[in-house]
């Protein structure tokens, strides 16, 4: 049994409408983004929506130069490569293909949200169309 994640216990500050102009609120939101990175890294099978949110927050707060952001980018790239492999493998089960497509779509969506910086795990259109 895995302990409840930070976000399950506290909720997402950015969804709660926390004003970022106040330095203490910005610090809390930055901490939330860092903890979200850690949650994704610790998850055996990360939730695709949480992955997209973590990538968006990492970019928003320039965490790509911090250890958690670097690890998140690397982990996301591995998740994308694994998902592409599953989607392209002819003997993959339907459940595995559905999970792979969700990860590929999450990575694609995260890239769409961040046009200024393309994530290295950007799934190819070919992989998404093969999976469909």
XYZ file of C-alpha atoms in Angstrom, residues 12-13 21 25 33 49 55 66 68 74 78-79 111-112 115 129:
16
model
C -3.624 21.395 -6.002
C -3.014 25.018 -5.030
C 1.329 37.810 -6.682
C 1.631 32.024 -2.285
C 5.185 22.016 -8.468
C -3.154 14.007 -16.573
C 5.404 19.074 -17.036
C 16.642 21.920 -10.892
C 13.440 17.501 -9.878
C 14.256 12.308 -18.290
C 11.506 7.190 -20.949
C 7.735 6.975 -20.473
C 3.951 20.078 -25.585
C 0.923 21.890 -26.997
C 5.060 25.933 -27.568
C -1.981 7.022 -35.282
